[in-house]
GROMACS .gro file of C-alpha atoms in nm:
model
  434
    1MET     CA    1  -1.200   2.341  -1.042
    2ASN     CA    2  -1.157   2.712  -1.105
    3ARG     CA    3  -1.022   2.974  -0.852
    4TYR     CA    4  -1.356   3.167  -0.842
    5LEU     CA    5  -1.519   2.865  -0.689
    6PHE     CA    6  -1.319   2.945  -0.364
    7LEU     CA    7  -1.358   3.314  -0.347
    8PRO     CA    8  -1.710   3.400  -0.219
    9MET     CA    9  -1.661   3.185   0.088
   10ALA     CA   10  -1.295   3.278   0.112
   11ILE     CA   11  -1.387   3.649   0.136
   12VAL     CA   12  -1.643   3.587   0.418
   13ALA     CA   13  -1.394   3.369   0.592
   14ALA     CA   14  -1.124   3.587   0.599
   15MET     CA   15  -1.345   3.851   0.763
   16ALA     CA   16  -1.457   3.607   1.021
   17LEU     CA   17  -1.115   3.462   1.100
   18MET     CA   18  -0.937   3.787   1.140
   19ALA     CA   19  -1.081   3.916   1.458
   20THR     CA   20  -0.906   4.260   1.414
   21SER     CA   21  -0.724   4.424   1.131
   22PRO     CA   22  -0.360   4.365   1.228
   23ALA     CA   23  -0.102   4.640   1.244
   24ARG     CA   24   0.187   4.610   0.998
   25ALA     CA   25   0.367   4.275   1.056
   26VAL     CA   26   0.693   4.271   1.250
   27VAL     CA   27   0.786   3.968   1.036
   28GLU     CA   28   0.833   4.034   0.655
   29ILE     CA   29   1.076   3.952   0.365
   30ASP     CA   30   1.263   4.203   0.171
   31ILE     CA   31   1.274   4.010  -0.174
   32ASN     CA   32   1.458   4.284  -0.335
   33ARG     CA   33   1.788   4.203  -0.184
   34ALA     CA   34   2.036   3.994  -0.385
   35ASN     CA   35   2.064   3.727  -0.122
   36VAL     CA   36   1.765   3.678   0.102
   37GLU     CA   37   1.810   3.495   0.420
   38PRO     CA   38   1.515   3.248   0.432
   39LEU     CA   39   1.249   3.319   0.694
   40PRO     CA   40   1.208   3.046   0.953
   41ILE     CA   41   0.838   2.951   0.956
   42ALA     CA   42   0.669   2.682   1.153
   43ILE     CA   43   0.396   2.493   0.950
   44THR     CA   44   0.190   2.251   1.160
   45ASP     CA   45  -0.005   1.956   1.037
   46PHE     CA   46  -0.356   2.075   0.959
   47ILE     CA   47  -0.598   1.915   1.193
   48SER     CA   48  -0.822   1.644   1.009
   49GLY     CA   49  -0.980   1.318   1.059
   50ASP     CA   50  -0.746   1.153   0.808
   51ALA     CA   51  -0.405   1.202   0.643
   52ILE     CA   52  -0.530   1.486   0.416
   53GLY     CA   53  -0.452   1.751   0.667
   54ALA     CA   54  -0.078   1.647   0.693
   55GLN     CA   55  -0.078   1.622   0.309
   56ILE     CA   56  -0.198   1.982   0.252
   57SER     CA   57   0.046   2.121   0.514
   58ALA     CA   58   0.336   1.928   0.356
   59VAL     CA   59   0.259   2.090   0.015
   60VAL     CA   60   0.238   2.418   0.162
   61ALA     CA   61   0.575   2.369   0.322
   62ALA     CA   62   0.733   2.242   0.023
   63ASP     CA   63   0.613   2.534  -0.197
   64LEU     CA   64   0.744   2.789   0.045
   65LYS     CA   65   1.070   2.607   0.098
   66ARG     CA   66   1.120   2.583  -0.291
   67SER     CA   67   1.084   2.959  -0.335
   68GLY     CA   68   1.403   2.995  -0.142
   69LEU     CA   69   1.254   3.265   0.078
   70PHE     CA   70   1.125   3.049   0.356
   71ALA     CA   71   1.283   2.784   0.578
   72PRO     CA   72   1.023   2.540   0.727
   73ILE     CA   73   1.131   2.435   1.071
   74ASP     CA   74   1.130   2.057   1.132
   75GLN     CA   75   0.827   1.958   1.323
   76ALA     CA   76   1.034   1.758   1.568
   77ALA     CA   77   1.140   2.094   1.719
   78PHE     CA   78   0.785   2.197   1.788
   79ILE     CA   79   0.709   2.246   2.160
   80GLU     CA   80   0.328   2.333   2.141
   81LYS     CA   81   0.095   2.074   1.990
   82ILE     CA   82  -0.184   2.266   1.819
   83SER     CA   83  -0.526   2.113   1.911
   84ASN     CA   84  -0.755   2.410   1.842
   85PRO     CA   85  -0.663   2.625   1.537
   86ASP     CA   86  -0.919   2.881   1.624
   87ALA     CA   87  -0.732   2.980   1.950
   88ALA     CA   88  -0.428   3.184   1.970
   89PRO     CA   89  -0.101   2.975   1.997
   90ARG     CA   90   0.141   2.998   2.283
   91PHE     CA   91   0.357   3.245   2.096
   92GLU     CA   92   0.653   3.195   2.351
   93ASP     CA   93   0.677   2.839   2.253
   94TRP     CA   94   0.725   2.919   1.894
   95ARG     CA   95   0.969   3.209   1.959
   96VAL     CA   96   1.197   2.965   2.153
   97ILE     CA   97   1.257   2.762   1.837
   98ASN     CA   98   1.295   3.082   1.618
   99ALA     CA   99   0.971   3.044   1.426
  100GLN     CA  100   0.922   3.397   1.308
  101ALA     CA  101   0.573   3.292   1.155
  102LEU     CA  102   0.340   3.016   1.228
  103VAL     CA  103   0.069   2.844   1.010
  104THR     CA  104  -0.194   2.647   1.159
  105GLY     CA  105  -0.515   2.495   0.991
  106ARG     CA  106  -0.793   2.243   0.976
  107VAL     CA  107  -0.951   2.025   0.706
  108ALA     CA  108  -1.294   1.876   0.737
  109ARG     CA  109  -1.542   1.700   0.505
  110GLU     CA  110  -1.876   1.869   0.443
  111ALA     CA  111  -2.202   1.667   0.432
  112ASP     CA  112  -2.220   1.713   0.050
  113GLY     CA  113  -1.873   1.557   0.030
  114ARG     CA  114  -1.664   1.869  -0.019
  115LEU     CA  115  -1.357   1.949   0.158
  116ARG     CA  116  -1.340   2.273   0.378
  117ALA     CA  117  -0.982   2.385   0.428
  118GLU     CA  118  -0.885   2.666   0.652
  119PHE     CA  119  -0.562   2.821   0.772
  120ARG     CA  120  -0.429   3.100   0.995
  121LEU     CA  121  -0.094   3.286   0.962
  122TRP     CA  122   0.050   3.422   1.284
  123ASP     CA  123   0.329   3.661   1.369
  124THR     CA  124   0.499   3.504   1.663
  125PHE     CA  125   0.699   3.817   1.764
  126ALA     CA  126   0.404   4.056   1.729
  127ASN     CA  127   0.164   3.806   1.897
  128GLN     CA  128  -0.097   3.865   1.624
  129GLN     CA  129  -0.271   3.692   1.346
  130LEU     CA  130  -0.177   3.824   0.997
  131SER     CA  131  -0.424   3.650   0.787
  132GLY     CA  132  -0.681   3.359   0.773
  133GLU     CA  133  -0.896   3.212   0.513
  134GLN     CA  134  -1.114   2.909   0.426
  135PHE     CA  135  -1.187   2.732   0.109
  136PHE     CA  136  -1.431   2.471  -0.011
  137THR     CA  137  -1.357   2.226  -0.303
  138SER     CA  138  -1.392   1.863  -0.415
  139PRO     CA  139  -1.153   1.632  -0.242
  140GLU     CA  140  -0.961   1.555  -0.570
  141ASN     CA  141  -0.848   1.923  -0.569
  142TRP     CA  142  -0.679   1.924  -0.241
  143ARG     CA  143  -0.335   1.997  -0.397
  144ARG     CA  144  -0.471   2.317  -0.546
  145VAL     CA  145  -0.596   2.425  -0.205
  146ALA     CA  146  -0.255   2.370  -0.067
  147HIS     CA  147  -0.109   2.575  -0.342
  148ILE     CA  148  -0.351   2.855  -0.305
  149ILE     CA  149  -0.279   2.870   0.077
  150ALA     CA  150   0.088   2.886   0.003
  151ASP     CA  151   0.021   3.178  -0.244
  152ALA     CA  152  -0.162   3.366   0.028
  153ILE     CA  153   0.115   3.313   0.283
  154TYR     CA  154   0.375   3.417   0.026
  155GLU     CA  155   0.187   3.743  -0.063
  156ARG     CA  156   0.107   3.831   0.297
  157LEU     CA  157   0.498   3.796   0.393
  158THR     CA  158   0.660   3.933   0.082
  159GLY     CA  159   0.401   4.193  -0.051
  160GLU     CA  160   0.405   4.017  -0.392
  161LYS     CA  161   0.159   3.772  -0.554
  162GLY     CA  162   0.256   3.420  -0.526
  163TYR     CA  163   0.300   3.164  -0.822
  164PHE     CA  164   0.228   2.826  -0.669
  165ASP     CA  165  -0.133   2.770  -0.799
  166SER     CA  166   0.000   2.750  -1.170
  167ARG     CA  167   0.095   2.496  -1.422
  168VAL     CA  168   0.370   2.425  -1.665
  169VAL     CA  169   0.341   2.283  -2.003
  170PHE     CA  170   0.660   2.130  -2.178
  171VAL     CA  171   0.804   1.883  -2.417
  172SER     CA  172   0.841   1.538  -2.285
  173GLU     CA  173   1.133   1.344  -2.443
  174SER     CA  174   1.182   0.979  -2.433
  175GLY     CA  175   1.361   0.719  -2.629
  176SER     CA  176   1.719   0.710  -2.758
  177LYS     CA  177   1.896   1.014  -2.910
  178ILE     CA  178   1.856   0.864  -3.262
  179ASP     CA  179   1.485   0.783  -3.207
  180ARG     CA  180   1.354   1.059  -2.970
  181LYS     CA  181   0.995   1.082  -2.909
  182LYS     CA  182   0.855   1.425  -2.819
  183GLN     CA  183   0.518   1.490  -2.690
  184LEU     CA  184   0.327   1.772  -2.506
  185ALA     CA  185   0.298   1.722  -2.124
  186ILE     CA  186   0.155   1.940  -1.848
  187MET     CA  187   0.222   1.938  -1.475
  188ASP     CA  188   0.177   2.158  -1.161
  189GLN     CA  189   0.455   2.401  -1.115
  190ASP     CA  190   0.613   2.165  -0.859
  191GLY     CA  191   0.604   1.870  -1.101
  192ALA     CA  192   0.303   1.695  -0.963
  193ASN     CA  193  -0.018   1.593  -1.149
  194LEU     CA  194   0.177   1.529  -1.477
  195ARG     CA  195  -0.030   1.421  -1.777
  196MET     CA  196   0.039   1.376  -2.139
  197LEU     CA  197  -0.139   1.600  -2.386
  198THR     CA  198  -0.025   1.446  -2.721
  199ASN     CA  199   0.087   1.109  -2.838
  200ALA     CA  200   0.436   1.041  -2.929
  201ASN     CA  201   0.381   0.993  -3.305
  202ASP     CA  202   0.454   1.346  -3.416
  203ILE     CA  203   0.732   1.577  -3.297
  204VAL     CA  204   0.604   1.882  -3.110
  205LEU     CA  205   0.789   2.203  -3.032
  206THR     CA  206   0.745   2.537  -2.859
  207PRO     CA  207   0.435   2.520  -2.645
  208ARG     CA  208   0.293   2.841  -2.509
  209PHE     CA  209   0.010   2.930  -2.285
  210SER     CA  210  -0.266   3.180  -2.349
  211PRO     CA  211  -0.275   3.462  -2.103
  212SER     CA  212  -0.667   3.453  -2.079
  213ARG     CA  213  -0.776   3.093  -2.124
  214GLN     CA  214  -0.678   2.745  -2.041
  215GLU     CA  215  -0.541   2.709  -2.379
  216ILE     CA  216  -0.187   2.656  -2.550
  217THR     CA  217  -0.040   2.717  -2.887
  218TYR     CA  218   0.231   2.490  -3.026
  219MET     CA  219   0.405   2.368  -3.343
  220SER     CA  220   0.364   2.002  -3.464
  221PHE     CA  221   0.522   1.812  -3.742
  222GLU     CA  222   0.215   1.604  -3.788
  223GLY     CA  223   0.204   1.466  -4.138
  224GLY     CA  224   0.572   1.567  -4.197
  225GLN     CA  225   0.472   1.947  -4.232
  226PRO     CA  226   0.511   2.194  -3.942
  227ARG     CA  227   0.184   2.362  -3.850
  228VAL     CA  228   0.064   2.574  -3.557
  229TYR     CA  229  -0.219   2.438  -3.343
  230LEU     CA  230  -0.440   2.553  -3.056
  231LEU     CA  231  -0.520   2.312  -2.783
  232GLN     CA  232  -0.798   2.352  -2.517
  233LEU     CA  233  -0.661   2.202  -2.208
  234GLU     CA  234  -0.988   2.124  -2.024
  235THR     CA  235  -1.174   1.975  -2.324
  236GLY     CA  236  -0.876   1.840  -2.532
  237GLN     CA  237  -1.022   2.005  -2.829
  238ARG     CA  238  -0.755   2.087  -3.101
  239GLU     CA  239  -0.772   2.341  -3.371
  240LEU     CA  240  -0.529   2.421  -3.671
  241VAL     CA  241  -0.438   2.775  -3.673
  242GLY     CA  242  -0.364   2.773  -4.035
  243ASN     CA  243  -0.173   2.614  -4.331
  244PHE     CA  244   0.133   2.826  -4.418
  245PRO     CA  245   0.379   2.780  -4.692
  246GLY     CA  246   0.721   2.687  -4.577
  247MET     CA  247   0.823   2.655  -4.202
  248THR     CA  248   0.647   2.793  -3.903
  249PHE     CA  249   0.822   2.874  -3.578
  250SER     CA  250   0.764   2.996  -3.234
  251PRO     CA  251   0.400   3.089  -3.202
  252ARG     CA  252   0.300   3.283  -2.895
  253PHE     CA  253  -0.022   3.451  -2.784
  254SER     CA  254  -0.067   3.827  -2.766
  255PRO     CA  255  -0.148   3.950  -2.409
  256ASP     CA  256  -0.518   3.978  -2.479
  257GLY     CA  257  -0.525   3.607  -2.624
  258GLN     CA  258  -0.696   3.737  -2.944
  259LYS     CA  259  -0.372   3.696  -3.163
  260VAL     CA  260  -0.083   3.455  -3.223
  261ILE     CA  261   0.247   3.595  -3.333
  262MET     CA  262   0.490   3.368  -3.510
  263SER     CA  263   0.774   3.341  -3.750
  264LEU     CA  264   0.716   3.209  -4.118
  265GLN     CA  265   1.004   3.101  -4.338
  266GLN     CA  266   0.994   3.147  -4.716
  267ASP     CA  267   1.282   3.127  -4.962
  268GLY     CA  268   1.538   3.097  -4.681
  269ASN     CA  269   1.421   3.403  -4.483
  270ALA     CA  270   1.207   3.410  -4.178
  271ASN     CA  271   0.984   3.692  -4.096
  272ILE     CA  272   0.734   3.772  -3.817
  273TYR     CA  273   0.353   3.772  -3.866
  274THR     CA  274   0.050   3.809  -3.651
  275MET     CA  275  -0.273   3.616  -3.687
  276ASP     CA  276  -0.611   3.740  -3.563
  277LEU     CA  277  -0.761   3.416  -3.433
  278ARG     CA  278  -1.121   3.559  -3.490
  279SER     CA  279  -1.074   3.673  -3.866
  280ARG     CA  280  -0.775   3.456  -3.934
  281ALA     CA  281  -0.624   3.766  -4.107
  282THR     CA  282  -0.243   3.768  -4.109
  283THR     CA  283  -0.024   4.079  -4.076
  284ARG     CA  284   0.347   4.078  -4.167
  285LEU     CA  285   0.556   4.279  -3.933
  286THR     CA  286   0.911   4.240  -4.046
  287SER     CA  287   1.051   4.219  -4.404
  288THR     CA  288   1.425   4.148  -4.400
  289ALA     CA  289   1.660   3.909  -4.576
  290ALA     CA  290   1.742   3.746  -4.242
  291ILE     CA  291   1.589   3.514  -3.994
  292ASP     CA  292   1.364   3.708  -3.757
  293THR     CA  293   1.194   3.464  -3.496
  294SER     CA  294   1.099   3.411  -3.127
  295PRO     CA  295   0.870   3.724  -3.090
  296SER     CA  296   0.724   3.795  -2.746
  297TYR     CA  297   0.482   4.079  -2.666
  298SER     CA  298   0.522   4.326  -2.381
  299PRO     CA  299   0.246   4.275  -2.111
  300ASP     CA  300   0.055   4.584  -2.236
  301GLY     CA  301   0.080   4.465  -2.600
  302THR     CA  302   0.247   4.771  -2.737
  303GLN     CA  303   0.592   4.626  -2.794
  304ILE     CA  304   0.747   4.318  -2.935
  305VAL     CA  305   1.090   4.176  -2.858
  306PHE     CA  306   1.247   3.913  -3.114
  307GLU     CA  307   1.568   3.772  -3.220
  308SER     CA  308   1.726   3.830  -3.545
  309ASP     CA  309   2.056   3.765  -3.735
  310ARG     CA  310   2.016   4.065  -3.960
  311GLY     CA  311   2.340   4.215  -3.813
  312GLY     CA  312   2.539   3.890  -3.884
  313ARG     CA  313   2.459   3.706  -3.567
  314GLN     CA  314   2.155   3.654  -3.340
  315GLN     CA  315   2.072   3.951  -3.131
  316LEU     CA  316   1.769   4.084  -2.971
  317TYR     CA  317   1.556   4.356  -3.137
  318MET     CA  318   1.250   4.560  -3.038
  319MET     CA  319   0.965   4.695  -3.248
  320GLY     CA  320   0.620   4.847  -3.191
  321ALA     CA  321   0.326   4.593  -3.200
  322ASP     CA  322   0.267   4.726  -3.578
  323GLY     CA  323   0.624   4.666  -3.667
  324SER     CA  324   0.741   5.010  -3.645
  325ASN     CA  325   1.059   5.143  -3.498
  326GLN     CA  326   1.278   4.819  -3.514
  327ARG     CA  327   1.598   4.862  -3.325
  328ARG     CA  328   1.853   4.647  -3.156
  329VAL     CA  329   1.866   4.617  -2.784
  330SER     CA  330   2.147   4.360  -2.709
  331PHE     CA  331   2.506   4.458  -2.739
  332GLY     CA  332   2.713   4.224  -2.531
  333ASP     CA  333   2.944   3.956  -2.648
  334GLY     CA  334   2.790   3.651  -2.796
  335SER     CA  335   2.456   3.562  -2.961
  336TYR     CA  336   2.122   3.618  -2.798
  337SER     CA  337   1.799   3.426  -2.855
  338THR     CA  338   1.469   3.314  -2.711
  339PRO     CA  339   1.364   3.647  -2.549
  340VAL     CA  340   1.049   3.646  -2.331
  341TRP     CA  341   0.902   3.955  -2.172
  342SER     CA  342   0.859   3.951  -1.785
  343PRO     CA  343   0.485   3.949  -1.681
  344ARG     CA  344   0.570   4.262  -1.462
  345GLY     CA  345   0.698   4.439  -1.789
  346ASP     CA  346   1.040   4.549  -1.642
  347LEU     CA  347   1.278   4.284  -1.775
  348ILE     CA  348   1.345   4.053  -2.074
  349ALA     CA  349   1.488   3.705  -2.018
  350PHE     CA  350   1.683   3.545  -2.285
  351THR     CA  351   1.938   3.274  -2.387
  352LYS     CA  352   2.301   3.384  -2.450
  353GLN     CA  353   2.556   3.172  -2.636
  354SER     CA  354   2.921   3.287  -2.565
  355GLY     CA  355   3.258   3.110  -2.511
  356GLY     CA  356   3.105   2.766  -2.587
  357LYS     CA  357   2.844   2.795  -2.316
  358PHE     CA  358   2.485   2.880  -2.291
  359SER     CA  359   2.350   3.111  -2.009
  360ILE     CA  360   2.022   3.233  -1.901
  361GLY     CA  361   1.999   3.604  -1.835
  362VAL     CA  362   1.777   3.917  -1.800
  363MET     CA  363   1.809   4.268  -1.910
  364ARG     CA  364   1.594   4.584  -1.901
  365THR     CA  365   1.366   4.645  -2.180
  366ASP     CA  366   1.602   4.903  -2.335
  367GLY     CA  367   1.904   4.645  -2.323
  368SER     CA  368   2.075   4.792  -2.024
  369GLY     CA  369   2.146   4.625  -1.689
  370GLU     CA  370   2.224   4.272  -1.841
  371ARG     CA  371   2.265   4.009  -1.564
  372ILE     CA  372   2.351   3.643  -1.618
  373LEU     CA  373   2.152   3.407  -1.376
  374THR     CA  374   2.307   3.065  -1.463
  375THR     CA  375   2.553   2.929  -1.713
  376GLY     CA  376   2.615   2.569  -1.833
  377PHE     CA  377   2.700   2.344  -2.119
  378HIS     CA  378   2.353   2.376  -2.270
  379ASN     CA  379   2.089   2.602  -2.101
  380GLU     CA  380   1.789   2.734  -2.314
  381GLY     CA  381   1.430   2.853  -2.327
  382PRO     CA  382   1.356   3.071  -2.015
  383THR     CA  383   0.999   3.112  -1.913
  384TRP     CA  384   0.862   3.338  -1.629
  385ALA     CA  385   0.654   3.253  -1.324
  386PRO     CA  386   0.329   3.456  -1.303
  387ASN     CA  387   0.468   3.697  -1.071
  388GLY     CA  388   0.786   3.770  -1.252
  389ARG     CA  389   1.012   3.654  -0.962
  390VAL     CA  390   1.118   3.312  -1.082
  391LEU     CA  391   1.222   3.154  -1.415
  392MET     CA  392   1.218   2.807  -1.544
  393PHE     CA  393   1.452   2.688  -1.836
  394PHE     CA  394   1.597   2.359  -1.960
  395ARG     CA  395   1.948   2.230  -1.940
  396GLN     CA  396   2.120   1.945  -2.104
  397PRO     CA  397   2.458   1.876  -1.930
  398ALA     CA  398   2.760   1.742  -2.136
  399GLY     CA  399   2.739   1.373  -2.177
  400SER     CA  400   2.382   1.341  -2.040
  401GLY     CA  401   2.101   1.148  -2.198
  402GLY     CA  402   1.863   1.426  -2.232
  403PRO     CA  403   1.744   1.768  -2.111
  404GLN     CA  404   1.577   1.853  -1.767
  405ILE     CA  405   1.389   2.158  -1.640
  406TYR     CA  406   1.522   2.369  -1.366
  407SER     CA  407   1.401   2.690  -1.189
  408ILE     CA  408   1.604   2.979  -1.065
  409ASP     CA  409   1.527   3.301  -0.878
  410LEU     CA  410   1.539   3.644  -1.051
  411THR     CA  411   1.845   3.717  -0.820
  412GLY     CA  412   2.047   3.421  -0.972
  413TYR     CA  413   2.009   3.209  -0.633
  414ASN     CA  414   1.818   2.909  -0.550
  415GLU     CA  415   1.857   2.702  -0.862
  416GLN     CA  416   1.657   2.387  -0.841
  417LEU     CA  417   1.585   2.086  -1.057
  418VAL     CA  418   1.215   2.036  -1.136
  419LYS     CA  419   1.178   1.644  -1.148
  420THR     CA  420   0.993   1.476  -1.426
  421PRO     CA  421   0.965   1.114  -1.509
  422THR     CA  422   1.109   1.170  -1.871
  423TYR     CA  423   1.353   1.403  -2.015
  424ALA     CA  424   1.195   1.754  -2.052
  425SER     CA  425   1.257   2.062  -2.253
  426ASP     CA  426   1.097   2.393  -2.356
  427PRO     CA  427   0.885   2.473  -2.045
  428ALA     CA  428   0.607   2.750  -2.052
  429TRP     CA  429   0.469   2.866  -1.738
  430SER     CA  430   0.091   2.944  -1.719
  431PRO     CA  431  -0.065   3.253  -1.552
  432LEU     CA  432  -0.217   3.190  -1.198
  433LEU     CA  433  -0.519   2.957  -1.247
  434GLU     CA  434  -0.843   3.126  -1.259
   0.00000   0.00000   0.00000
């Protein structure tokens, strides 16, 4: 199911459900403060003829709560029972329980078997509706509807795009430490709908999403030789990017999805290359007697950040997309690795090793303003949410059996475990689904 299947009816419905164009909302969230007080919000069970209405509203509530910006109110505190989501609620009943925003909705089944889900967002202090939309989809996609509704609420109250209707690909790890099996897996950003993409026969590493298609690139040791592959997520079709002499590391797409940038090792050194996916022509971007790896493009495709030990230990460097103007940008204590550019273009996330600990941090693109978000025994591999507001990474605590995935807000607050049935490492967050 693609997002565009929702849009034509959603646009019409938004116009129909919003009787007037509301003035600027009294209720809003300033997400630029370091420590945001979560907004109390009441999310009622969507009216339906079966359990699916309550299921959708529960996912909406869970998404908003997990963001750290919203505090869904316990339904046991509700005074008014919503029976007609088309009618204005009794705003005073919601103000009494300090619900600054209210979400109501309905889910119905159409004659052709599709679900129709609709919601309304109310400002209880301004006594007005803020937004309202409806969506049509097949019943098996009800969770996506919930994520899209949560995104709409998030955007209306924060002014920024949401990130709930997205997926995460990662390396699923199972078995003992001496016989660890690694295979690709994919899940919704909240950990639901998990499925395996590869078998456990060959070790896989560094999965990365295409910015323009439902496609990933990754490295596999199939046949005992490291190779870079492309995998179409919807069809399962797999394609070998190319056979390269030596080791291949850290493949990642260009912003337009037309190239893959990677590190190739030859004669003990590793340099950065790009490959045009149409012509399969390769271009070498670095040429040093060092290890240059983990390249990541800026969102506009004009710059590349990467890690290199050319100065004696791992640091972050910047260069133009053609390899020009290579310069160091990290200057703090310790070693820096796994840089990844924010989709907003303003920050670079990284892993930092110092004092026997691993930290996840961010810095501006010129290396200034470094901030550490979280520190632990072994934290690594940050990846950005589509809106550039949240990061995921993986952590392996001392003495644990294996790594797990966590998320953390850009401010360094609201760190949370993302539950998976196996150990999990090296997450990569998708763009919003299309």
